[in-house]
Amino acid sequence: MKQDTLITHSGRTSPYFAQSVNPPVYRCSTVTFPSMAAMAEAQADHLNAFYYGRIGTPTTHAFEEAVAAVEGGERCIAVPSGLAAIAGTLSALLKSGDHVLVSDSVYGPTRTFCQDVLAKNGVQVDYFHPLLAENIEVLFKPNTKVVFCETPGSLTFEMQDIPAIAKVAHAKGAIVVADCTWASPIFYRPFEMGVDVSVLAATKYIVGHSDAMLGTITTSEELYPVIKSSVVKFGYSVGSEEAYLGLRGLRSIVPRMKQHQESALKVARWLQTRDEVARVLHPGLPEDPGHELFKRDFLGSSGLFGVILEPYPEEALIPMIDGLKLFSLGFSWGGYESLITYTTPGIVRNTVLWNADGPTLRLHIGLEDPDDLIADLEAGFERLNAFGG
Ligand SMILES: *Cc1c(COP(=O)(O)O)cnc(C)c1O
């Protein structure tokens, strides 16, 4: 079946749903069993069964089934946030004495987890330059167990050659984990790129409405019990309400992604024409250094990109941003609404420094009319230029 059909039909056949189109929200801690034998049977299969609310409910199972189908993986594990997907996967696959290679352009809290939890517990963490591709080979050690990628990288939007990295990693016996949140499963097919475990902040485009926290870990049948049992040991638990919102969001993700893509490209191209802008960081644009990889590996782009401004003083951004009417200031992204943030990608690099003379902004283009968004930004640039004058 094609992806659109899977998105519409996956996760709808559970006998628990009594023919309703959408799954009921199972509010459940205790599950009761009709007999000792039935209880023992559920316990033996507790990573899959409806056994205890913390481990999963028919609602969370439906969400997992749909995400696994849509991503093209075999099994999915729902977790309470995108960060829990990253932390849960890395904790399951690494132990003291192991070595992990992490992209230097990775999402900030991923880096914090690696430093403050993994490294503290005896895992060796090294960062690789996101543009290394097959040259990553020189960084492998005999104890390298995992390579953690994120493409394009948070804040800088640098593209990674994941097929090349995966080829090296697999030859060395390492597992490739990738944070594929930016493009969503609609525009990036991680398992066709050699990824072994795909982690998503479902909070972003899957939920799609900025109203729930949710993460997913999608992987093979083989790695499923390794990661799921670890997640269960930590007590990560997804509420059925959140899983319901994730599944509901997923049903409309295709038209939303197409609109985010089209509107973001329109705003990005307009920004490229502006004197205030030094560079637009968007791999979907032909001028972007990552565009060749983007064309090869991606089916489309999302609503999130960066902008490096000409060297304006930081204070000049205050009237520009505070006065915006349609862009809200806020973290996260992937909802229906437009957002803007001031970012500092340069301060957290371990490999080659990221240099930009001017301030960097990150924009999430929502589902508003892009012409209205452009007018809002244009008025913002007038305030930027008027600053101090
Ligand atoms: C937001 C985000 C996460 C974390 O997701 P939460 O649900 O907020 O924990 C992870 N990776 C990327 C790339 C993100 O943008």
mmCIF file with all atom_site columns, N, CA and C and ligand atoms in Angstrom, residues 81-84 86 107 110 150 154 179 181-182 201-204 213-215 332-333 362, ligand 1:
data_model
loop_
_atom_site.group_PDB
_atom_site.id
_atom_site.type_symbol
_atom_site.label_atom_id
_atom_site.label_alt_id
_atom_site.label_comp_id
_atom_site.label_asym_id
_atom_site.label_entity_id
_atom_site.label_seq_id
_atom_site.pdbx_PDB_ins_code
_atom_site.Cartn_x
_atom_site.Cartn_y
_atom_site.Cartn_z
_atom_site.occupancy
_atom_site.B_iso_or_equiv
_atom_site.pdbx_formal_charge
_atom_site.auth_seq_id
_atom_site.auth_comp_id
_atom_site.auth_asym_id
_atom_site.auth_atom_id
_atom_site.pdbx_PDB_model_num
ATOM   1  N N  . SER A 1 81  ? 7.933  11.779 25.183 1.00 0.00 ? 81  SER A N  1
ATOM   2  C CA . SER A 1 81  ? 8.402  12.987 24.486 1.00 0.00 ? 81  SER A CA 1
ATOM   3  C C  . SER A 1 81  ? 9.461  12.583 23.472 1.00 0.00 ? 81  SER A C  1
ATOM   4  N N  . GLY A 1 82  ? 9.816  13.515 22.614 1.00 0.00 ? 82  GLY A N  1
ATOM   5  C CA . GLY A 1 82  ? 10.896 13.261 21.666 1.00 0.00 ? 82  GLY A CA 1
ATOM   6  C C  . GLY A 1 82  ? 12.208 13.014 22.396 1.00 0.00 ? 82  GLY A C  1
ATOM   7  N N  . LEU A 1 83  ? 12.436 13.782 23.441 1.00 0.00 ? 83  LEU A N  1
ATOM   8  C CA . LEU A 1 83  ? 13.683 13.593 24.190 1.00 0.00 ? 83  LEU A CA 1
ATOM   9  C C  . LEU A 1 83  ? 13.708 12.222 24.866 1.00 0.00 ? 83  LEU A C  1
ATOM   10 N N  . ALA A 1 84  ? 12.545 11.754 25.330 1.00 0.00 ? 84  ALA A N  1
ATOM   11 C CA . ALA A 1 84  ? 12.481 10.408 25.929 1.00 0.00 ? 84  ALA A CA 1
ATOM   12 C C  . ALA A 1 84  ? 12.798 9.340  24.875 1.00 0.00 ? 84  ALA A C  1
ATOM   13 N N  . ILE A 1 86  ? 14.950 9.699  22.450 1.00 0.00 ? 86  ILE A N  1
ATOM   14 C CA . ILE A 1 86  ? 16.408 9.750  22.287 1.00 0.00 ? 86  ILE A CA 1
ATOM   15 C C  . ILE A 1 86  ? 17.089 9.120  23.504 1.00 0.00 ? 86  ILE A C  1
ATOM   16 N N  . TYR A 1 107 ? 20.355 18.270 18.107 1.00 0.00 ? 107 TYR A N  1
ATOM   17 C CA . TYR A 1 107 ? 19.404 18.993 18.974 1.00 0.00 ? 107 TYR A CA 1
ATOM   18 C C  . TYR A 1 107 ? 20.018 19.176 20.370 1.00 0.00 ? 107 TYR A C  1
ATOM   19 N N  . THR A 1 110 ? 19.691 16.716 23.248 1.00 0.00 ? 110 THR A N  1
ATOM   20 C CA . THR A 1 110 ? 20.338 15.425 22.977 1.00 0.00 ? 110 THR A CA 1
ATOM   21 C C  . THR A 1 110 ? 21.790 15.495 23.467 1.00 0.00 ? 110 THR A C  1
ATOM   22 N N  . GLU A 1 150 ? 21.353 13.277 12.943 1.00 0.00 ? 150 GLU A N  1
ATOM   23 C CA . GLU A 1 150 ? 20.128 14.086 12.850 1.00 0.00 ? 150 GLU A CA 1
ATOM   24 C C  . GLU A 1 150 ? 20.270 14.903 11.573 1.00 0.00 ? 150 GLU A C  1
ATOM   25 N N  . SER A 1 154 ? 19.701 20.335 13.851 1.00 0.00 ? 154 SER A N  1
ATOM   26 C CA . SER A 1 154 ? 18.976 21.414 14.521 1.00 0.00 ? 154 SER A CA 1
ATOM   27 C C  . SER A 1 154 ? 19.773 22.707 14.428 1.00 0.00 ? 154 SER A C  1
ATOM   28 N N  . ASP A 1 179 ? 17.584 10.921 14.366 1.00 0.00 ? 179 ASP A N  1
ATOM   29 C CA . ASP A 1 179 ? 16.470 11.793 14.722 1.00 0.00 ? 179 ASP A CA 1
ATOM   30 C C  . ASP A 1 179 ? 15.944 12.367 13.405 1.00 0.00 ? 179 ASP A C  1
ATOM   31 N N  . THR A 1 181 ? 13.058 14.021 12.844 1.00 0.00 ? 181 THR A N  1
ATOM   32 C CA . THR A 1 181 ? 11.899 14.858 13.135 1.00 0.00 ? 181 THR A CA 1
ATOM   33 C C  . THR A 1 181 ? 11.641 15.920 12.060 1.00 0.00 ? 181 THR A C  1
ATOM   34 N N  . TRP A 1 182 ? 12.695 16.503 11.497 1.00 0.00 ? 182 TRP A N  1
ATOM   35 C CA . TRP A 1 182 ? 12.532 17.680 10.620 1.00 0.00 ? 182 TRP A CA 1
ATOM   36 C C  . TRP A 1 182 ? 11.587 17.408 9.448  1.00 0.00 ? 182 TRP A C  1
ATOM   37 N N  . ALA A 1 201 ? 10.392 13.308 17.418 1.00 0.00 ? 201 ALA A N  1
ATOM   38 C CA . ALA A 1 201 ? 9.601  14.111 18.339 1.00 0.00 ? 201 ALA A CA 1
ATOM   39 C C  . ALA A 1 201 ? 8.217  14.191 17.690 1.00 0.00 ? 201 ALA A C  1
ATOM   40 N N  . ALA A 1 202 ? 7.343  13.259 18.065 1.00 0.00 ? 202 ALA A N  1
ATOM   41 C CA . ALA A 1 202 ? 5.978  13.259 17.521 1.00 0.00 ? 202 ALA A CA 1
ATOM   42 C C  . ALA A 1 202 ? 5.231  14.507 17.974 1.00 0.00 ? 202 ALA A C  1
ATOM   43 N N  . THR A 1 203 ? 5.748  15.125 19.032 1.00 0.00 ? 203 THR A N  1
ATOM   44 C CA . THR A 1 203 ? 5.264  16.434 19.499 1.00 0.00 ? 203 THR A CA 1
ATOM   45 C C  . THR A 1 203 ? 5.141  17.421 18.338 1.00 0.00 ? 203 THR A C  1
ATOM   46 N N  . LYS A 1 204 ? 6.022  17.284 17.345 1.00 0.00 ? 204 LYS A N  1
ATOM   47 C CA . LYS A 1 204 ? 6.091  18.265 16.267 1.00 0.00 ? 204 LYS A CA 1
ATOM   48 C C  . LYS A 1 204 ? 5.025  17.950 15.208 1.00 0.00 ? 204 LYS A C  1
ATOM   49 N N  . MET A 1 213 ? 2.688  16.338 24.174 1.00 0.00 ? 213 MET A N  1
ATOM   50 C CA . MET A 1 213 ? 4.081  15.883 24.134 1.00 0.00 ? 213 MET A CA 1
ATOM   51 C C  . MET A 1 213 ? 4.075  14.384 23.824 1.00 0.00 ? 213 MET A C  1
ATOM   52 N N  . LEU A 1 214 ? 4.900  13.978 22.868 1.00 0.00 ? 214 LEU A N  1
ATOM   53 C CA . LEU A 1 214 ? 4.903  12.574 22.460 1.00 0.00 ? 214 LEU A CA 1
ATOM   54 C C  . LEU A 1 214 ? 6.161  12.261 21.661 1.00 0.00 ? 214 LEU A C  1
ATOM   55 N N  . GLY A 1 215 ? 6.704  11.077 21.853 1.00 0.00 ? 215 GLY A N  1
ATOM   56 C CA . GLY A 1 215 ? 7.866  10.655 21.074 1.00 0.00 ? 215 GLY A CA 1
ATOM   57 C C  . GLY A 1 215 ? 7.670  9.249  20.548 1.00 0.00 ? 215 GLY A C  1
ATOM   58 N N  . SER A 1 332 ? 9.891  24.741 20.342 1.00 0.00 ? 332 SER A N  1
ATOM   59 C CA . SER A 1 332 ? 9.194  23.692 19.602 1.00 0.00 ? 332 SER A CA 1
ATOM   60 C C  . SER A 1 332 ? 8.730  24.239 18.250 1.00 0.00 ? 332 SER A C  1
ATOM   61 N N  . TRP A 1 333 ? 7.998  23.420 17.509 1.00 0.00 ? 333 TRP A N  1
ATOM   62 C CA . TRP A 1 333 ? 7.552  23.750 16.156 1.00 0.00 ? 333 TRP A CA 1
ATOM   63 C C  . TRP A 1 333 ? 6.746  22.549 15.676 1.00 0.00 ? 333 TRP A C  1
ATOM   64 N N  . ARG A 1 362 ? 15.427 31.287 13.790 1.00 0.00 ? 362 ARG A N  1
ATOM   65 C CA . ARG A 1 362 ? 14.805 30.072 13.259 1.00 0.00 ? 362 ARG A CA 1
ATOM   66 C C  . ARG A 1 362 ? 13.313 30.345 13.095 1.00 0.00 ? 362 ARG A C  1
HETATM 67 C C1 . LIG B 2 .   ? 11.787 19.067 19.683 1.00 0.00 ? 1   LIG B C1 1
HETATM 68 C C2 . LIG B 2 .   ? 12.813 18.118 19.244 1.00 0.00 ? 1   LIG B C2 1
HETATM 69 C C3 . LIG B 2 .   ? 13.116 16.997 20.014 1.00 0.00 ? 1   LIG B C3 1
HETATM 70 C C4 . LIG B 2 .   ? 12.507 16.761 21.365 1.00 0.00 ? 1   LIG B C4 1
HETATM 71 O O1 . LIG B 2 .   ? 11.141 16.569 21.327 1.00 0.00 ? 1   LIG B O1 1
HETATM 72 P P1 . LIG B 2 .   ? 10.234 16.822 22.638 1.00 0.00 ? 1   LIG B P1 1
HETATM 73 O O2 . LIG B 2 .   ? 8.970  16.152 22.320 1.00 0.00 ? 1   LIG B O2 1
HETATM 74 O O3 . LIG B 2 .   ? 10.146 18.317 22.783 1.00 0.00 ? 1   LIG B O3 1
HETATM 75 O O4 . LIG B 2 .   ? 10.965 16.202 23.788 1.00 0.00 ? 1   LIG B O4 1
HETATM 76 C C5 . LIG B 2 .   ? 14.044 16.114 19.527 1.00 0.00 ? 1   LIG B C5 1
HETATM 77 N N1 . LIG B 2 .   ? 14.662 16.308 18.347 1.00 0.00 ? 1   LIG B N1 1
HETATM 78 C C6 . LIG B 2 .   ? 14.403 17.384 17.587 1.00 0.00 ? 1   LIG B C6 1
HETATM 79 C C7 . LIG B 2 .   ? 15.110 17.546 16.287 1.00 0.00 ? 1   LIG B C7 1
HETATM 80 C C8 . LIG B 2 .   ? 13.482 18.333 18.014 1.00 0.00 ? 1   LIG B C8 1
HETATM 81 O O5 . LIG B 2 .   ? 13.257 19.415 17.274 1.00 0.00 ? 1   LIG B O5 1
#
